[in-house]
């Protein structure tokens, strides 16, 4: 065989091989905690999958299954861990019953705001701590979109003193519910579909959900006019989960495309929800001008902060890893909050 022919064959071999490699499609399945219409949460999952597909020229094909399909909204971590699904879109604090150390990666009462928390995740060591906590579950975990500050909830009556909280029946799940319980609130957990009815029939006196963007469809503003400002979920961050084996066997470029798509989809959910909140609030206010936006009084806030501190001390007493995560957040908050106050806070205060 002549040298020329050998060279041609060699080049065409390289070309064919690279062509084949380029065409290999990696198919992943992702389970979400959300139903198909739960905007903006489900949008973050769908946007991520669409971005990863477009950026990879179709080589990364992620099928998104909503909770209506897999029927296990709170089984997402187990399904990704067990390999039934490669990925999940959910929220870290849903796993606090299985592993309390997962709690701080969503939002902590009186904790970081969304920009502060993203700064902690990506520049303050938060992302590394999240992998440390999730290593024993054989998954990687990434931020999956922030709701920003959640509202404190809808109350039928105004809350003026600590006494007004005693015996108050309120739906407020998770860690915030434990704080409220310490203040004498009768905390209940009711399925989302029954919330409106429970409030309307006085089975509960108050409830918290998210913020205008998602509250408006629930209709709480029609029956409980006191809308309290937030303290308990200042930056609830959704979560992308990936089975470690599934991620590790992806080619390096697809791993990077996946990381970038998750990061961008998360940020996009934050600003989408910001826009939805602004729009929904204008609609609510127009339809029901008697909604009163209120802030809990300083004695109530102080009592809640004290209860929060006591609960954190109890939780971390024999748990060095949880202490490490919460100490990291706390130290970061101390540093970043000073900047937030002299920048955004003073700007907003002086430019009403
Ligand atoms: Ca909430």
PDB file of N, CA and C in Angstrom, residues 139-219:
ATOM      1  N   UNK A 139     -24.610  10.081  45.971  1.00  0.00           N
ATOM      2  CA  UNK A 139     -25.093  11.029  44.964  1.00  0.00           C
ATOM      3  C   UNK A 139     -24.283  12.324  45.076  1.00  0.00           C
ATOM      4  N   UNK A 140     -24.270  13.084  43.969  1.00  0.00           N
ATOM      5  CA  UNK A 140     -23.784  14.464  44.007  1.00  0.00           C
ATOM      6  C   UNK A 140     -25.008  15.351  44.102  1.00  0.00           C
ATOM      7  N   UNK A 141     -24.842  16.490  44.770  1.00  0.00           N
ATOM      8  CA  UNK A 141     -25.967  17.406  44.937  1.00  0.00           C
ATOM      9  C   UNK A 141     -25.542  18.812  44.519  1.00  0.00           C
ATOM     10  N   UNK A 142     -26.436  19.494  43.802  1.00  0.00           N
ATOM     11  CA  UNK A 142     -26.145  20.855  43.326  1.00  0.00           C
ATOM     12  C   UNK A 142     -27.347  21.758  43.571  1.00  0.00           C
ATOM     13  N   UNK A 143     -27.113  23.058  43.757  1.00  0.00           N
ATOM     14  CA  UNK A 143     -28.236  23.985  43.864  1.00  0.00           C
ATOM     15  C   UNK A 143     -29.150  23.862  42.646  1.00  0.00           C
ATOM     16  N   UNK A 144     -30.471  23.992  42.889  1.00  0.00           N
ATOM     17  CA  UNK A 144     -31.426  23.740  41.798  1.00  0.00           C
ATOM     18  C   UNK A 144     -32.457  24.831  41.602  1.00  0.00           C
ATOM     19  N   UNK A 145     -32.199  26.029  42.147  1.00  0.00           N
ATOM     20  CA  UNK A 145     -33.144  27.145  41.942  1.00  0.00           C
ATOM     21  C   UNK A 145     -33.700  27.650  43.251  1.00  0.00           C
ATOM     22  N   UNK A 146     -33.668  28.984  43.420  1.00  0.00           N
ATOM     23  CA  UNK A 146     -34.097  29.567  44.700  1.00  0.00           C
ATOM     24  C   UNK A 146     -35.455  30.240  44.583  1.00  0.00           C
ATOM     25  N   UNK A 147     -36.257  30.086  45.633  1.00  0.00           N
ATOM     26  CA  UNK A 147     -37.534  30.807  45.684  1.00  0.00           C
ATOM     27  C   UNK A 147     -37.317  32.232  46.183  1.00  0.00           C
ATOM     28  N   UNK A 148     -36.099  32.548  46.638  1.00  0.00           N
ATOM     29  CA  UNK A 148     -35.878  33.827  47.305  1.00  0.00           C
ATOM     30  C   UNK A 148     -36.596  33.809  48.650  1.00  0.00           C
ATOM     31  N   UNK A 149     -36.811  34.977  49.219  1.00  0.00           N
ATOM     32  CA  UNK A 149     -37.475  35.064  50.537  1.00  0.00           C
ATOM     33  C   UNK A 149     -38.902  34.541  50.421  1.00  0.00           C
ATOM     34  N   UNK A 150     -39.245  33.570  51.245  1.00  0.00           N
ATOM     35  CA  UNK A 150     -40.640  33.109  51.284  1.00  0.00           C
ATOM     36  C   UNK A 150     -41.396  33.959  52.299  1.00  0.00           C
ATOM     37  N   UNK A 151     -42.676  34.174  52.023  1.00  0.00           N
ATOM     38  CA  UNK A 151     -43.486  34.968  52.944  1.00  0.00           C
ATOM     39  C   UNK A 151     -43.803  34.145  54.198  1.00  0.00           C
ATOM     40  N   UNK A 152     -43.992  34.847  55.317  1.00  0.00           N
ATOM     41  CA  UNK A 152     -44.254  34.174  56.595  1.00  0.00           C
ATOM     42  C   UNK A 152     -45.608  33.490  56.679  1.00  0.00           C
ATOM     43  N   UNK A 153     -46.502  33.834  55.785  1.00  0.00           N
ATOM     44  CA  UNK A 153     -47.778  33.123  55.724  1.00  0.00           C
ATOM     45  C   UNK A 153     -49.004  34.005  55.861  1.00  0.00           C
ATOM     46  N   UNK A 154     -50.138  33.359  55.686  1.00  0.00           N
ATOM     47  CA  UNK A 154     -51.449  34.006  55.714  1.00  0.00           C
ATOM     48  C   UNK A 154     -52.120  33.730  57.057  1.00  0.00           C
ATOM     49  N   UNK A 155     -52.585  34.792  57.721  1.00  0.00           N
ATOM     50  CA  UNK A 155     -53.228  34.663  59.029  1.00  0.00           C
ATOM     51  C   UNK A 155     -54.621  35.274  58.943  1.00  0.00           C
ATOM     52  N   UNK A 156     -55.581  34.608  59.546  1.00  0.00           N
ATOM     53  CA  UNK A 156     -56.947  35.168  59.557  1.00  0.00           C
ATOM     54  C   UNK A 156     -57.027  36.388  60.472  1.00  0.00           C
ATOM     55  N   UNK A 157     -56.250  36.339  61.584  1.00  0.00           N
ATOM     56  CA  UNK A 157     -56.256  37.471  62.537  1.00  0.00           C
ATOM     57  C   UNK A 157     -54.855  38.044  62.660  1.00  0.00           C
ATOM     58  N   UNK A 158     -54.813  39.300  63.058  1.00  0.00           N
ATOM     59  CA  UNK A 158     -53.522  39.944  63.243  1.00  0.00           C
ATOM     60  C   UNK A 158     -52.810  39.363  64.478  1.00  0.00           C
ATOM     61  N   UNK A 159     -51.501  39.209  64.369  1.00  0.00           N
ATOM     62  CA  UNK A 159     -50.701  38.684  65.486  1.00  0.00           C
ATOM     63  C   UNK A 159     -49.929  39.854  66.083  1.00  0.00           C
ATOM     64  N   UNK A 160     -50.314  40.235  67.295  1.00  0.00           N
ATOM     65  CA  UNK A 160     -49.640  41.402  67.882  1.00  0.00           C
ATOM     66  C   UNK A 160     -48.629  41.010  68.962  1.00  0.00           C
ATOM     67  N   UNK A 161     -49.011  40.042  69.792  1.00  0.00           N
ATOM     68  CA  UNK A 161     -48.128  39.687  70.909  1.00  0.00           C
ATOM     69  C   UNK A 161     -47.838  38.185  70.888  1.00  0.00           C
ATOM     70  N   UNK A 162     -46.908  37.776  71.722  1.00  0.00           N
ATOM     71  CA  UNK A 162     -46.580  36.356  71.847  1.00  0.00           C
ATOM     72  C   UNK A 162     -47.800  35.544  72.276  1.00  0.00           C
ATOM     73  N   UNK A 163     -48.673  36.178  73.073  1.00  0.00           N
ATOM     74  CA  UNK A 163     -49.891  35.488  73.529  1.00  0.00           C
ATOM     75  C   UNK A 163     -50.804  35.116  72.361  1.00  0.00           C
ATOM     76  N   UNK A 164     -50.811  35.958  71.323  1.00  0.00           N
ATOM     77  CA  UNK A 164     -51.655  35.662  70.152  1.00  0.00           C
ATOM     78  C   UNK A 164     -51.224  34.368  69.444  1.00  0.00           C
ATOM     79  N   UNK A 165     -49.989  33.950  69.705  1.00  0.00           N
ATOM     80  CA  UNK A 165     -49.497  32.728  69.055  1.00  0.00           C
ATOM     81  C   UNK A 165     -49.884  31.462  69.826  1.00  0.00           C
ATOM     82  N   UNK A 166     -50.175  31.629  71.112  1.00  0.00           N
ATOM     83  CA  UNK A 166     -50.466  30.457  71.956  1.00  0.00           C
ATOM     84  C   UNK A 166     -51.763  29.787  71.503  1.00  0.00           C
ATOM     85  N   UNK A 167     -51.655  28.524  71.138  1.00  0.00           N
ATOM     86  CA  UNK A 167     -52.826  27.763  70.715  1.00  0.00           C
ATOM     87  C   UNK A 167     -53.255  28.009  69.279  1.00  0.00           C
ATOM     88  N   UNK A 168     -52.559  28.930  68.589  1.00  0.00           N
ATOM     89  CA  UNK A 168     -52.876  29.200  67.187  1.00  0.00           C
ATOM     90  C   UNK A 168     -52.609  27.940  66.348  1.00  0.00           C
ATOM     91  N   UNK A 169     -53.560  27.566  65.533  1.00  0.00           N
ATOM     92  CA  UNK A 169     -53.361  26.365  64.708  1.00  0.00           C
ATOM     93  C   UNK A 169     -52.778  26.788  63.359  1.00  0.00           C
ATOM     94  N   UNK A 170     -51.580  26.309  63.095  1.00  0.00           N
ATOM     95  CA  UNK A 170     -50.899  26.755  61.877  1.00  0.00           C
ATOM     96  C   UNK A 170     -50.231  25.606  61.146  1.00  0.00           C
ATOM     97  N   UNK A 171     -50.359  25.645  59.833  1.00  0.00           N
ATOM     98  CA  UNK A 171     -49.600  24.710  59.006  1.00  0.00           C
ATOM     99  C   UNK A 171     -48.272  25.387  58.686  1.00  0.00           C
ATOM    100  N   UNK A 172     -47.214  24.862  59.227  1.00  0.00           N
ATOM    101  CA  UNK A 172     -45.861  25.347  58.895  1.00  0.00           C
ATOM    102  C   UNK A 172     -44.903  24.174  59.102  1.00  0.00           C
ATOM    103  N   UNK A 173     -44.460  23.572  58.010  1.00  0.00           N
ATOM    104  CA  UNK A 173     -43.688  22.329  58.143  1.00  0.00           C
ATOM    105  C   UNK A 173     -42.231  22.555  58.533  1.00  0.00           C
ATOM    106  N   UNK A 174     -41.575  21.477  58.813  1.00  0.00           N
ATOM    107  CA  UNK A 174     -40.120  21.456  58.980  1.00  0.00           C
ATOM    108  C   UNK A 174     -39.613  22.130  60.237  1.00  0.00           C
ATOM    109  N   UNK A 175     -38.405  22.634  60.114  1.00  0.00           N
ATOM    110  CA  UNK A 175     -37.682  23.222  61.230  1.00  0.00           C
ATOM    111  C   UNK A 175     -38.399  24.465  61.768  1.00  0.00           C
ATOM    112  N   UNK A 176     -38.973  25.273  60.836  1.00  0.00           N
ATOM    113  CA  UNK A 176     -39.711  26.474  61.246  1.00  0.00           C
ATOM    114  C   UNK A 176     -40.902  26.095  62.117  1.00  0.00           C
ATOM    115  N   UNK A 177     -41.524  24.968  61.802  1.00  0.00           N
ATOM    116  CA  UNK A 177     -42.638  24.467  62.594  1.00  0.00           C
ATOM    117  C   UNK A 177     -42.206  24.151  64.018  1.00  0.00           C
ATOM    118  N   UNK A 178     -40.977  23.626  64.142  1.00  0.00           N
ATOM    119  CA  UNK A 178     -40.465  23.313  65.485  1.00  0.00           C
ATOM    120  C   UNK A 178     -40.256  24.592  66.292  1.00  0.00           C
ATOM    121  N   UNK A 179     -39.822  25.649  65.624  1.00  0.00           N
ATOM    122  CA  UNK A 179     -39.640  26.943  66.304  1.00  0.00           C
ATOM    123  C   UNK A 179     -40.998  27.455  66.777  1.00  0.00           C
ATOM    124  N   UNK A 180     -41.980  27.425  65.878  1.00  0.00           N
ATOM    125  CA  UNK A 180     -43.324  27.897  66.221  1.00  0.00           C
ATOM    126  C   UNK A 180     -43.913  27.083  67.378  1.00  0.00           C
ATOM    127  N   UNK A 181     -43.671  25.776  67.356  1.00  0.00           N
ATOM    128  CA  UNK A 181     -44.194  24.908  68.416  1.00  0.00           C
ATOM    129  C   UNK A 181     -43.630  25.322  69.771  1.00  0.00           C
ATOM    130  N   UNK A 182     -42.355  25.710  69.782  1.00  0.00           N
ATOM    131  CA  UNK A 182     -41.730  26.166  71.037  1.00  0.00           C
ATOM    132  C   UNK A 182     -42.392  27.431  71.577  1.00  0.00           C
ATOM    133  N   UNK A 183     -43.027  28.189  70.683  1.00  0.00           N
ATOM    134  CA  UNK A 183     -43.714  29.416  71.099  1.00  0.00           C
ATOM    135  C   UNK A 183     -45.193  29.174  71.400  1.00  0.00           C
ATOM    136  N   UNK A 184     -45.596  27.900  71.408  1.00  0.00           N
ATOM    137  CA  UNK A 184     -46.969  27.572  71.784  1.00  0.00           C
ATOM    138  C   UNK A 184     -47.936  27.420  70.629  1.00  0.00           C
ATOM    139  N   UNK A 185     -47.443  27.495  69.405  1.00  0.00           N
ATOM    140  CA  UNK A 185     -48.316  27.302  68.240  1.00  0.00           C
ATOM    141  C   UNK A 185     -48.620  25.808  68.098  1.00  0.00           C
ATOM    142  N   UNK A 186     -49.884  25.530  67.765  1.00  0.00           N
ATOM    143  CA  UNK A 186     -50.264  24.138  67.491  1.00  0.00           C
ATOM    144  C   UNK A 186     -49.959  23.868  66.025  1.00  0.00           C
ATOM    145  N   UNK A 187     -48.815  23.241  65.784  1.00  0.00           N
ATOM    146  CA  UNK A 187     -48.367  23.071  64.407  1.00  0.00           C
ATOM    147  C   UNK A 187     -48.980  21.822  63.784  1.00  0.00           C
ATOM    148  N   UNK A 188     -49.561  21.979  62.598  1.00  0.00           N
ATOM    149  CA  UNK A 188     -50.133  20.829  61.910  1.00  0.00           C
ATOM    150  C   UNK A 188     -49.523  20.744  60.518  1.00  0.00           C
ATOM    151  N   UNK A 189     -49.501  19.553  59.981  1.00  0.00           N
ATOM    152  CA  UNK A 189     -49.079  19.436  58.588  1.00  0.00           C
ATOM    153  C   UNK A 189     -50.238  18.872  57.779  1.00  0.00           C
ATOM    154  N   UNK A 190     -50.657  19.620  56.780  1.00  0.00           N
ATOM    155  CA  UNK A 190     -51.827  19.254  55.984  1.00  0.00           C
ATOM    156  C   UNK A 190     -51.403  19.182  54.529  1.00  0.00           C
ATOM    157  N   UNK A 191     -51.956  18.226  53.798  1.00  0.00           N
ATOM    158  CA  UNK A 191     -51.608  18.074  52.381  1.00  0.00           C
ATOM    159  C   UNK A 191     -51.996  19.337  51.615  1.00  0.00           C
ATOM    160  N   UNK A 192     -51.163  19.729  50.644  1.00  0.00           N
ATOM    161  CA  UNK A 192     -51.418  20.978  49.912  1.00  0.00           C
ATOM    162  C   UNK A 192     -52.850  21.105  49.372  1.00  0.00           C
ATOM    163  N   UNK A 193     -53.398  20.009  48.876  1.00  0.00           N
ATOM    164  CA  UNK A 193     -54.734  20.045  48.289  1.00  0.00           C
ATOM    165  C   UNK A 193     -55.845  20.385  49.283  1.00  0.00           C
ATOM    166  N   UNK A 194     -55.571  20.225  50.575  1.00  0.00           N
ATOM    167  CA  UNK A 194     -56.609  20.470  51.586  1.00  0.00           C
ATOM    168  C   UNK A 194     -56.408  21.787  52.331  1.00  0.00           C
ATOM    169  N   UNK A 195     -55.376  22.513  51.969  1.00  0.00           N
ATOM    170  CA  UNK A 195     -55.034  23.722  52.728  1.00  0.00           C
ATOM    171  C   UNK A 195     -56.113  24.796  52.676  1.00  0.00           C
ATOM    172  N   UNK A 196     -56.612  25.081  51.485  1.00  0.00           N
ATOM    173  CA  UNK A 196     -57.610  26.160  51.340  1.00  0.00           C
ATOM    174  C   UNK A 196     -58.839  25.842  52.177  1.00  0.00           C
ATOM    175  N   UNK A 197     -59.309  24.623  52.048  1.00  0.00           N
ATOM    176  CA  UNK A 197     -60.498  24.187  52.789  1.00  0.00           C
ATOM    177  C   UNK A 197     -60.287  24.267  54.300  1.00  0.00           C
ATOM    178  N   UNK A 198     -59.095  23.845  54.758  1.00  0.00           N
ATOM    179  CA  UNK A 198     -58.788  23.875  56.195  1.00  0.00           C
ATOM    180  C   UNK A 198     -58.811  25.301  56.731  1.00  0.00           C
ATOM    181  N   UNK A 199     -58.311  26.222  55.941  1.00  0.00           N
ATOM    182  CA  UNK A 199     -58.283  27.628  56.361  1.00  0.00           C
ATOM    183  C   UNK A 199     -59.693  28.214  56.328  1.00  0.00           C
ATOM    184  N   UNK A 200     -60.431  27.857  55.305  1.00  0.00           N
ATOM    185  CA  UNK A 200     -61.781  28.406  55.140  1.00  0.00           C
ATOM    186  C   UNK A 200     -62.729  27.911  56.237  1.00  0.00           C
ATOM    187  N   UNK A 201     -62.555  26.664  56.659  1.00  0.00           N
ATOM    188  CA  UNK A 201     -63.456  26.094  57.662  1.00  0.00           C
ATOM    189  C   UNK A 201     -62.928  26.277  59.089  1.00  0.00           C
ATOM    190  N   UNK A 202     -61.888  27.086  59.246  1.00  0.00           N
ATOM    191  CA  UNK A 202     -61.283  27.347  60.559  1.00  0.00           C
ATOM    192  C   UNK A 202     -60.631  26.123  61.206  1.00  0.00           C
ATOM    193  N   UNK A 203     -60.381  25.084  60.438  1.00  0.00           N
ATOM    194  CA  UNK A 203     -59.645  23.945  60.986  1.00  0.00           C
ATOM    195  C   UNK A 203     -58.230  24.400  61.333  1.00  0.00           C
ATOM    196  N   UNK A 204     -57.725  25.377  60.574  1.00  0.00           N
ATOM    197  CA  UNK A 204     -56.458  26.045  60.939  1.00  0.00           C
ATOM    198  C   UNK A 204     -56.687  27.559  60.901  1.00  0.00           C
ATOM    199  N   UNK A 205     -55.825  28.301  61.634  1.00  0.00           N
ATOM    200  CA  UNK A 205     -55.956  29.760  61.696  1.00  0.00           C
ATOM    201  C   UNK A 205     -54.972  30.465  60.778  1.00  0.00           C
ATOM    202  N   UNK A 206     -53.938  29.739  60.392  1.00  0.00           N
ATOM    203  CA  UNK A 206     -52.877  30.357  59.595  1.00  0.00           C
ATOM    204  C   UNK A 206     -52.106  29.282  58.852  1.00  0.00           C
ATOM    205  N   UNK A 207     -51.404  29.688  57.825  1.00  0.00           N
ATOM    206  CA  UNK A 207     -50.546  28.734  57.112  1.00  0.00           C
ATOM    207  C   UNK A 207     -49.481  29.489  56.351  1.00  0.00           C
ATOM    208  N   UNK A 208     -48.409  28.811  56.057  1.00  0.00           N
ATOM    209  CA  UNK A 208     -47.414  29.391  55.159  1.00  0.00           C
ATOM    210  C   UNK A 208     -47.302  28.497  53.951  1.00  0.00           C
ATOM    211  N   UNK A 209     -47.014  29.117  52.800  1.00  0.00           N
ATOM    212  CA  UNK A 209     -46.819  28.324  51.580  1.00  0.00           C
ATOM    213  C   UNK A 209     -45.512  28.776  50.946  1.00  0.00           C
ATOM    214  N   UNK A 210     -45.523  29.726  50.025  1.00  0.00           N
ATOM    215  CA  UNK A 210     -44.258  30.140  49.417  1.00  0.00           C
ATOM    216  C   UNK A 210     -44.159  31.674  49.366  1.00  0.00           C
ATOM    217  N   UNK A 211     -44.854  32.238  48.425  1.00  0.00           N
ATOM    218  CA  UNK A 211     -44.851  33.683  48.199  1.00  0.00           C
ATOM    219  C   UNK A 211     -45.895  33.952  47.136  1.00  0.00           C
ATOM    220  N   UNK A 212     -46.118  35.202  46.745  1.00  0.00           N
ATOM    221  CA  UNK A 212     -47.191  35.503  45.795  1.00  0.00           C
ATOM    222  C   UNK A 212     -47.194  34.604  44.547  1.00  0.00           C
ATOM    223  N   UNK A 213     -46.005  34.315  44.003  1.00  0.00           N
ATOM    224  CA  UNK A 213     -45.921  33.537  42.753  1.00  0.00           C
ATOM    225  C   UNK A 213     -46.691  32.223  42.834  1.00  0.00           C
ATOM    226  N   UNK A 214     -46.612  31.544  43.976  1.00  0.00           N
ATOM    227  CA  UNK A 214     -47.272  30.247  44.108  1.00  0.00           C
ATOM    228  C   UNK A 214     -48.500  30.317  45.008  1.00  0.00           C
ATOM    229  N   UNK A 215     -48.575  31.338  45.867  1.00  0.00           N
ATOM    230  CA  UNK A 215     -49.741  31.471  46.762  1.00  0.00           C
ATOM    231  C   UNK A 215     -50.991  31.875  45.992  1.00  0.00           C
ATOM    232  N   UNK A 216     -50.801  32.656  44.931  1.00  0.00           N
ATOM    233  CA  UNK A 216     -51.966  33.230  44.240  1.00  0.00           C
ATOM    234  C   UNK A 216     -52.923  32.149  43.735  1.00  0.00           C
ATOM    235  N   UNK A 217     -52.360  31.058  43.237  1.00  0.00           N
ATOM    236  CA  UNK A 217     -53.219  29.977  42.716  1.00  0.00           C
ATOM    237  C   UNK A 217     -53.961  29.257  43.833  1.00  0.00           C
ATOM    238  N   UNK A 218     -53.407  29.320  45.039  1.00  0.00           N
ATOM    239  CA  UNK A 218     -54.024  28.627  46.175  1.00  0.00           C
ATOM    240  C   UNK A 218     -55.218  29.417  46.725  1.00  0.00           C
ATOM    241  N   UNK A 219     -55.241  30.722  46.529  1.00  0.00           N
ATOM    242  CA  UNK A 219     -56.393  31.548  46.909  1.00  0.00           C
ATOM    243  C   UNK A 219     -56.490  31.911  48.379  1.00  0.00           C
TER     244      UNK A 219
END
